[in-house]
Coordinates of C-alpha atoms and ligand atoms in Angstrom, one line a residue:
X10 CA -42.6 -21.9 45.5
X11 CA -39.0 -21.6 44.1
X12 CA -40.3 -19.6 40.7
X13 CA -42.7 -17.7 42.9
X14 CA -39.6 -16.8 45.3
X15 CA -37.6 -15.5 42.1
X16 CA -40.3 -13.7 41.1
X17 CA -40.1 -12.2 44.5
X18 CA -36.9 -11.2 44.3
X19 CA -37.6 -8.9 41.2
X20 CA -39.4 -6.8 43.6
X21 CA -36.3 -6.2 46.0
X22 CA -35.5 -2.4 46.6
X23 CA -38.5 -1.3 44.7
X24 CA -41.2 -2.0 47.0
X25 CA -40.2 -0.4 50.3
X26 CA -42.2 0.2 52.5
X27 CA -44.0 -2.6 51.5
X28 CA -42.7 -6.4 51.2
X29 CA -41.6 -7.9 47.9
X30 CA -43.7 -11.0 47.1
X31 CA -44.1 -13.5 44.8
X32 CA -47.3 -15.8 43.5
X33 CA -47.2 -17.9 40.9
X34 CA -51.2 -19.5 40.4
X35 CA -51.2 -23.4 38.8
X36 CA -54.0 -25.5 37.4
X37 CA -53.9 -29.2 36.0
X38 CA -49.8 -28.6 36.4
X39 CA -49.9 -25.4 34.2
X40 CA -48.9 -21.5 35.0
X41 CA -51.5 -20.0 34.7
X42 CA -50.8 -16.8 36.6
X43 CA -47.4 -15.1 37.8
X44 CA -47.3 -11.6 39.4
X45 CA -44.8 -10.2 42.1
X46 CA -45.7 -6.8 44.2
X47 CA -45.2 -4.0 42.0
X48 CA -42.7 -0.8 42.0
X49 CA -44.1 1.1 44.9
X50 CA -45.3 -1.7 46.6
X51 CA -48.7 -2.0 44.8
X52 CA -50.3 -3.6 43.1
X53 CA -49.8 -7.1 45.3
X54 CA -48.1 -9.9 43.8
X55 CA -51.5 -12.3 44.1
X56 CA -53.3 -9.4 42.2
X57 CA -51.2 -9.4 39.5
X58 CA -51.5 -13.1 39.1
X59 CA -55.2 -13.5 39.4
X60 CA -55.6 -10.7 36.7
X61 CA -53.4 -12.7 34.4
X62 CA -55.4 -16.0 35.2
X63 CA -58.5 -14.8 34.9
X64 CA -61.1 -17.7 34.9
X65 CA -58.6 -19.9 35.2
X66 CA -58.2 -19.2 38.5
X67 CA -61.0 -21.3 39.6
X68 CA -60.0 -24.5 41.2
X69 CA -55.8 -23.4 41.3
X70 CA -53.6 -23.8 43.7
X71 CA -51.9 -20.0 44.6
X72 CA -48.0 -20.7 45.8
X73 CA -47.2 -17.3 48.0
X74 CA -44.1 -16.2 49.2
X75 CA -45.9 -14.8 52.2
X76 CA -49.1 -14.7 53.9
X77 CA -52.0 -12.8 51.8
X78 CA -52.8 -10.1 53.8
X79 CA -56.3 -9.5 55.1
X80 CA -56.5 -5.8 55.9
X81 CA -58.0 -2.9 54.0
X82 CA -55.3 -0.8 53.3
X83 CA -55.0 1.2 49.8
X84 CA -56.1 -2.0 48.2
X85 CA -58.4 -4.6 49.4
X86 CA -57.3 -7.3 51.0
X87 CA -55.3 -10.5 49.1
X88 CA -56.9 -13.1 50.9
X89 CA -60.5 -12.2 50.4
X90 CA -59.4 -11.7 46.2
X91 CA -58.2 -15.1 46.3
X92 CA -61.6 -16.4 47.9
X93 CA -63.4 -14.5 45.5
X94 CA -61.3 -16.2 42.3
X95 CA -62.3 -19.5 43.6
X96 CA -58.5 -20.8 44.2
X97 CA -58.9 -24.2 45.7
X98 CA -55.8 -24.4 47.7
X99 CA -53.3 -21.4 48.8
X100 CA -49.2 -22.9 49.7
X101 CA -47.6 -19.8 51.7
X102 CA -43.8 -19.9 52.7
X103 CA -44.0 -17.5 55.9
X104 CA -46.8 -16.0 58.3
X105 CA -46.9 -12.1 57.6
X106 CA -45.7 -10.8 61.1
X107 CA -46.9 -7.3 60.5
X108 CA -49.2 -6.9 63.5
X109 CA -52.4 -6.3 60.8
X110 CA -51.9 -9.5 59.3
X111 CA -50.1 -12.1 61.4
X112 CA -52.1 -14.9 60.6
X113 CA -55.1 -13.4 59.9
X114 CA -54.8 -14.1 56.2
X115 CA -54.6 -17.9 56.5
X116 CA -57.7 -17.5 59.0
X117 CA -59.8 -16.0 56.3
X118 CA -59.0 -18.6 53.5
X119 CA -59.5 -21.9 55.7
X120 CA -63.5 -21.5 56.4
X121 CA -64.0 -20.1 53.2
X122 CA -63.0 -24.2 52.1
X123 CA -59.8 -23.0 50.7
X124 CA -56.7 -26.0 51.3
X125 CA -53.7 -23.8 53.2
X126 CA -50.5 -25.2 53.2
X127 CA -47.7 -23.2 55.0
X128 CA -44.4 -22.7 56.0
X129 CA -43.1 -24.0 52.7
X130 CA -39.5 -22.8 51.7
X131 CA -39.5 -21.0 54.6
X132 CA -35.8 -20.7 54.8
X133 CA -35.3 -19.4 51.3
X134 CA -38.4 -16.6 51.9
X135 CA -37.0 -15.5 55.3
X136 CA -33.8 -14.6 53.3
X137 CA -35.7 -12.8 50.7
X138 CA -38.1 -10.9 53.1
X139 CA -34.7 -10.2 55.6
X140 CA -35.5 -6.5 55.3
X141 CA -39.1 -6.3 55.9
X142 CA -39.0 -8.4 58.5
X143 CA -36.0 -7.1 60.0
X144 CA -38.1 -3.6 60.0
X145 CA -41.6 -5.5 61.6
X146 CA -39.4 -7.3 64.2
X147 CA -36.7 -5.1 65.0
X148 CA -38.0 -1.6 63.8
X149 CA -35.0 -0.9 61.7
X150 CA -34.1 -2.2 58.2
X151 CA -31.7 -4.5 57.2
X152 CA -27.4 -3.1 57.0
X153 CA -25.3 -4.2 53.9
X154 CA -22.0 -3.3 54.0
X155 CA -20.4 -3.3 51.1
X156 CA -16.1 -2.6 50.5
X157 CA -14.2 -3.1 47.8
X158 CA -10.7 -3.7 48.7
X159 CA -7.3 -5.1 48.0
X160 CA -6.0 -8.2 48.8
X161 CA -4.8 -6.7 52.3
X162 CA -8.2 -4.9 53.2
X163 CA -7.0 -1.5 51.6
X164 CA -9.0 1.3 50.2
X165 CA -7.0 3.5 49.3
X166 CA -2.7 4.2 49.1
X167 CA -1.5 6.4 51.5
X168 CA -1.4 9.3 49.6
X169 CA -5.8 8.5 49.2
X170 CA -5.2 7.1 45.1
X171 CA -8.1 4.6 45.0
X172 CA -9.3 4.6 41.4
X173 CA -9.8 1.8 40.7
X174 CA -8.8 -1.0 42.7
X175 CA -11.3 -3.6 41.7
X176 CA -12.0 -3.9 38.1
X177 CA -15.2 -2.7 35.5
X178 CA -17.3 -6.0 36.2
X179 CA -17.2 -5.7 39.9
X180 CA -18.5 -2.4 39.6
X181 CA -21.5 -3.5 37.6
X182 CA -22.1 -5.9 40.4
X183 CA -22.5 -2.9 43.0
X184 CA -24.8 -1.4 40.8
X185 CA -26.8 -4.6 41.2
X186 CA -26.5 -4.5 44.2
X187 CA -27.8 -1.0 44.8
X188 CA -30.6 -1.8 42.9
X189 CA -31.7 -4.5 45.7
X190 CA -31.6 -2.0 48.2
X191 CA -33.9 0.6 49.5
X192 CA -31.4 3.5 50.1
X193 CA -27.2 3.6 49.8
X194 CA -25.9 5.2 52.8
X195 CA -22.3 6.9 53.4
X196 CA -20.6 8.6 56.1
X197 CA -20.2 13.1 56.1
X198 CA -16.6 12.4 55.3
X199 CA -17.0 10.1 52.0
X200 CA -20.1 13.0 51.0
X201 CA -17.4 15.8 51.1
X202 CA -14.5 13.7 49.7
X203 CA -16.2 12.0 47.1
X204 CA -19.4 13.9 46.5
X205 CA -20.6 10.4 45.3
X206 CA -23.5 9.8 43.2
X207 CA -25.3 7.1 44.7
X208 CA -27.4 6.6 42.1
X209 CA -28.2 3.6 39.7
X210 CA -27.0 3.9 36.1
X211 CA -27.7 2.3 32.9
X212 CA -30.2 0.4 34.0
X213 CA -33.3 2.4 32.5
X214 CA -36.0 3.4 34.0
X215 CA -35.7 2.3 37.7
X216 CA -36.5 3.6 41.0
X217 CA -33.9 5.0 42.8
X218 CA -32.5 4.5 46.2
X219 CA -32.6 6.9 48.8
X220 CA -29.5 8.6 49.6
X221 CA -28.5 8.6 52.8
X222 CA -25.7 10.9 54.7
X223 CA -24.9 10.2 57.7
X224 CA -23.1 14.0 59.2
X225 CA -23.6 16.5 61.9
X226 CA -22.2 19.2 59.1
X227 CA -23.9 21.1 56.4
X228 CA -23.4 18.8 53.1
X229 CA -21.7 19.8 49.9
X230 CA -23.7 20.4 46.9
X231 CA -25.1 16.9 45.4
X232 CA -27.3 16.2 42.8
X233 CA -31.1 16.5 43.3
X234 CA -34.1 14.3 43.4
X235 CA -35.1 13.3 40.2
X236 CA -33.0 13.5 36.9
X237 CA -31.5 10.2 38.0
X238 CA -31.3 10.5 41.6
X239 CA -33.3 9.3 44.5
X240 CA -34.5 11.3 47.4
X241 CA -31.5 12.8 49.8
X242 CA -31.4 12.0 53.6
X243 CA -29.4 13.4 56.3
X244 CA -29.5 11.8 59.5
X245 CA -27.3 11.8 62.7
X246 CA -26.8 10.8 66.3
X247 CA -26.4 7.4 67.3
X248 CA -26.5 4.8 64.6
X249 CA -29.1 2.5 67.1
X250 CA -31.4 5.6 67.2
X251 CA -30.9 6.9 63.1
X252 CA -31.2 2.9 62.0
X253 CA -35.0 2.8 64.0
X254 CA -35.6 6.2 62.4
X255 CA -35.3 5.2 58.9
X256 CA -37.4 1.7 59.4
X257 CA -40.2 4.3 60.2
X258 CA -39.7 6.0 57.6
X259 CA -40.6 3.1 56.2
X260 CA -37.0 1.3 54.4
X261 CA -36.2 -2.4 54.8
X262 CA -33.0 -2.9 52.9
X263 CA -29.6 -0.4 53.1
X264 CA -26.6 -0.3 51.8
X265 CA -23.7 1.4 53.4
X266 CA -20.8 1.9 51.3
X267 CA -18.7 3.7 53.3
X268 CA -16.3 5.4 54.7
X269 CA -14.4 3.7 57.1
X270 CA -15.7 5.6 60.0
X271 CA -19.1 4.8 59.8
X272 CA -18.7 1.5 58.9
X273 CA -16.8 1.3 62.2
X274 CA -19.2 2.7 64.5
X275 CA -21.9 0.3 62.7
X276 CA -20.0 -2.6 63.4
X277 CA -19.4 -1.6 66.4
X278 CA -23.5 -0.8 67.8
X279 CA -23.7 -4.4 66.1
X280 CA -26.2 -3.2 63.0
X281 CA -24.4 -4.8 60.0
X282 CA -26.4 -8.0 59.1
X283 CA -24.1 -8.9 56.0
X284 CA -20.8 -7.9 54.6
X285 CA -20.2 -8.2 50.9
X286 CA -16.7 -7.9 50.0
X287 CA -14.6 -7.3 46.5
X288 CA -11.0 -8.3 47.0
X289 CA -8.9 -7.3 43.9
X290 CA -5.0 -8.7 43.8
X291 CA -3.3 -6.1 44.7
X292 CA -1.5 -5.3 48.0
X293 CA -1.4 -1.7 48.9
X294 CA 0.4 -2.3 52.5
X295 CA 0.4 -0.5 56.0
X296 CA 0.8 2.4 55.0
X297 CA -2.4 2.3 52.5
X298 CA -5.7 3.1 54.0
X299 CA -7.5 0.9 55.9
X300 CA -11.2 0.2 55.0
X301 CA -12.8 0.1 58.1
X302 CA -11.9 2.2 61.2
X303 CA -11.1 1.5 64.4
X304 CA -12.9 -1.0 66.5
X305 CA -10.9 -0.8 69.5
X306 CA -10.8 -4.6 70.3
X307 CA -8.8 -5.9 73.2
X308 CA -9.7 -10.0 72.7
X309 CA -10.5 -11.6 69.0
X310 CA -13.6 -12.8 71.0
X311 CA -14.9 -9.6 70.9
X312 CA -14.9 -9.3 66.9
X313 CA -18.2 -9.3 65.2
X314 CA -18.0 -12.4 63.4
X315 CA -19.7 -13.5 60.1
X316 CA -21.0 -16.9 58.7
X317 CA -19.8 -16.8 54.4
X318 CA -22.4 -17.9 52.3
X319 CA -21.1 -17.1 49.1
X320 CA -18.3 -16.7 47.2
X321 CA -18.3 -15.5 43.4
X322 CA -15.5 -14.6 40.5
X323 CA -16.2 -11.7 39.2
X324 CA -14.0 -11.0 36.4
X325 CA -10.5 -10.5 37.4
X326 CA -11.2 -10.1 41.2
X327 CA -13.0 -12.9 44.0
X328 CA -17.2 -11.5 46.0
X329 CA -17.6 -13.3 49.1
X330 CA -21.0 -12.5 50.8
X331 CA -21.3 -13.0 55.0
X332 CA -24.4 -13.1 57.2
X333 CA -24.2 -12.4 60.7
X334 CA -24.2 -15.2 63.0
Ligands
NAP21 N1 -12.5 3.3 48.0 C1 -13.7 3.1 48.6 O1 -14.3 2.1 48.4 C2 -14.2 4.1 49.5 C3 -15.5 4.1 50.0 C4 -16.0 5.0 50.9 C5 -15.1 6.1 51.3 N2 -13.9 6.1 50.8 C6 -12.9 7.2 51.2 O2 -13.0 7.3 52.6 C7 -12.8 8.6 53.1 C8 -13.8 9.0 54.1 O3 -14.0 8.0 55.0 P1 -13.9 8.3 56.6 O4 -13.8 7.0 57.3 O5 -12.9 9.3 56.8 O6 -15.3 9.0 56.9 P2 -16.8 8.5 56.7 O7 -17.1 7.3 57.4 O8 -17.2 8.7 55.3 O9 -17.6 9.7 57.5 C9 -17.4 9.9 58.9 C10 -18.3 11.0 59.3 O10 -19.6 10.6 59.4 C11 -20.3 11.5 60.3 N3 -21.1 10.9 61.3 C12 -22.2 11.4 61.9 N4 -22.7 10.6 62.8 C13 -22.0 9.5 62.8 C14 -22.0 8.3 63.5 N5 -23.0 8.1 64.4 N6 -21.1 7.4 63.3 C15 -20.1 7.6 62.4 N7 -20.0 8.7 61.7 C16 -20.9 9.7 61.9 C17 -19.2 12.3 60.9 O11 -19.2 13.5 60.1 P3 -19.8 14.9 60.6 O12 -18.6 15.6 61.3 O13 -20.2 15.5 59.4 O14 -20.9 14.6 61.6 C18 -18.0 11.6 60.6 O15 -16.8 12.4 60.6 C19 -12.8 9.5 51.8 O16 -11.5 9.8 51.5 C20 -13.4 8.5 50.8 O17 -12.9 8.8 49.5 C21 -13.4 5.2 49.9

């Protein structure tokens, strides 16, 4: 279940709005099938695999990341493909909550004399499938937000010099990290400032995240979809009301990078679900700028508070990664 929950993870920001799964199909303690849900969100990861198996499919056992889902939608359902391979037992780390699954899958395998094993892994899986379940449960995807500081939470100096306070390798790991995201969003201000690009480079072909701006205002002149950029979004209003608007529109995993503002007023409706943070070692003081607005706390008790799960060196500067409690 671990290999077929790293092959899941290949499919992260790619698959939208669809979940990224892995399956990885054994026989007599050989692979003999791998497949994870492909750019676009089809084909399914247990298609993939059973059309690498082949015949030797017969008699496997299928590890899923998730339940195989059992409704006819552009393709046919997974669970009725595995019946049809002759897979003898199917090991599943989480129930499919989508309303048009939800169990359903496991219900077609079991009289069909298939073995069904769930709820393997499950902890691992729910943090892989964080965004599409976020969007099933919660109707909104899942918030990132990502800011590189100094040592003393700075930005920028006061006079607004910020290139570059964290070094070359920790901004290859925010291109990473874009590329495990649906869409990058920032705030009107950072659009007009920074006319940012938003985009993944270098990495070959690879589908690109939406870009989101969050303004009232018209928007300056950016770059358009395609040659290298993904599609361009502008929403507004209230971040509770734009969030539930872009889970319909079908994302599971943002980023926002930005600015302070809207980071602020995120924090602030509660809709940041993890903080990644690059602290370089410098100290830019008071009088530098700070990288998240005001929050307008009266008591520490108040504070959104986060639970650090990781902590990384990344060249000359330290990434610690947060979930919310
Ligand atoms: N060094 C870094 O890592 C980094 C990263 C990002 C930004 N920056 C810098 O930060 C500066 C801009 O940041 P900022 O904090 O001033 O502005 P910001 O957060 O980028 O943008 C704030 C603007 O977003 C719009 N907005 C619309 N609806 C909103 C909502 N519900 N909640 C919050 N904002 C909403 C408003 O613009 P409208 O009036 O258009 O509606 C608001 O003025 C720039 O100088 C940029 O270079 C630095």
């Amino acid at each position: 279940m671990r290999h077929a929950l790293a092959l899941a993870r290949r499919g992260l920001g790619n698959v939208w709005p669809n979940p990224a799964v892995g399956c990885v199909l054994v026989r007599c303690g050989a692979v003999v099938g791998r497949g994870w849900t492909q750019p676009g969100g089809r084909p399914h990861a247990e298609a993939m695999a059973l059309a690498q198996a082949g015949e030797a499919a017969r008699g496997a056992t299928a590890y899923v990341t998730l339940e195989p889902c059992a409704h006819h939608g552009k393709t046919p359902p997974c669970a009725e493909a595995l019946v049809r391979a002759g897979v003898a037992r199917v090991v599943t780390a989480l129930t499919d909550p989508d309303p048009r699954v939800a169990g359903r899958g496991h219900a077609i395998l079991r009289p069909a004399g298939i073995e069904v094993a769930e709820g393997i892994c499950e902890a691992e899986a729910r943090e892989v499938q964080r965004g599409f379940l976020s969007r099933i449960q919660q109707g909104r995807p899942t918030l990132t937000l990502k800011l590189a500081a100094s040592f003393d939470g700075r930005i920028a100096t006061g006079s607004g010099e910020s290139q570059w306070i964290t070094g070359a390798p920790a901004r290859r790991h925010v291109q990473a990290l874009r590329l495990c995201h649906d869409a990058v969003m920032v705030g009107g201000e950072t659009a007009r400032a920074d006319r940012p690009g938003l985009n993944l480079r270098g990495l070959g072909p690879v589908r690109q995240p939406v870009r989101i701006v969050v303004s009232t205002r018209p928007l300056p002149d950016l770059p358009a979809e395609g040659t290298g950029h993904g599609p361009l979004w502008q929403v507004a209003g209230r971040p509770e009301d734009f969030m539930v608007e872009l889970g319909a529109r079908g994302l599971t995993r943002v980023l926002c990078e930005g600015g302070g503002v809207l980071a602020a007023s995120l924090l602030r409706a509660g809709l940041v679900d993890q903080l990644i943070g690059y602290s370089a070692g410098l100290v830019l003081g008071g009088d530098g700028r700070a990288g998240i607005g005001a929050l307008g706390l009266a008591r520490l008790a108040d504070a959104p508070r986060f639970r650090l799960v990781e902590t990384r060196r990344i060249g000359p500067d330290v990434m610690h990664r947060w979930l919310r409690d």
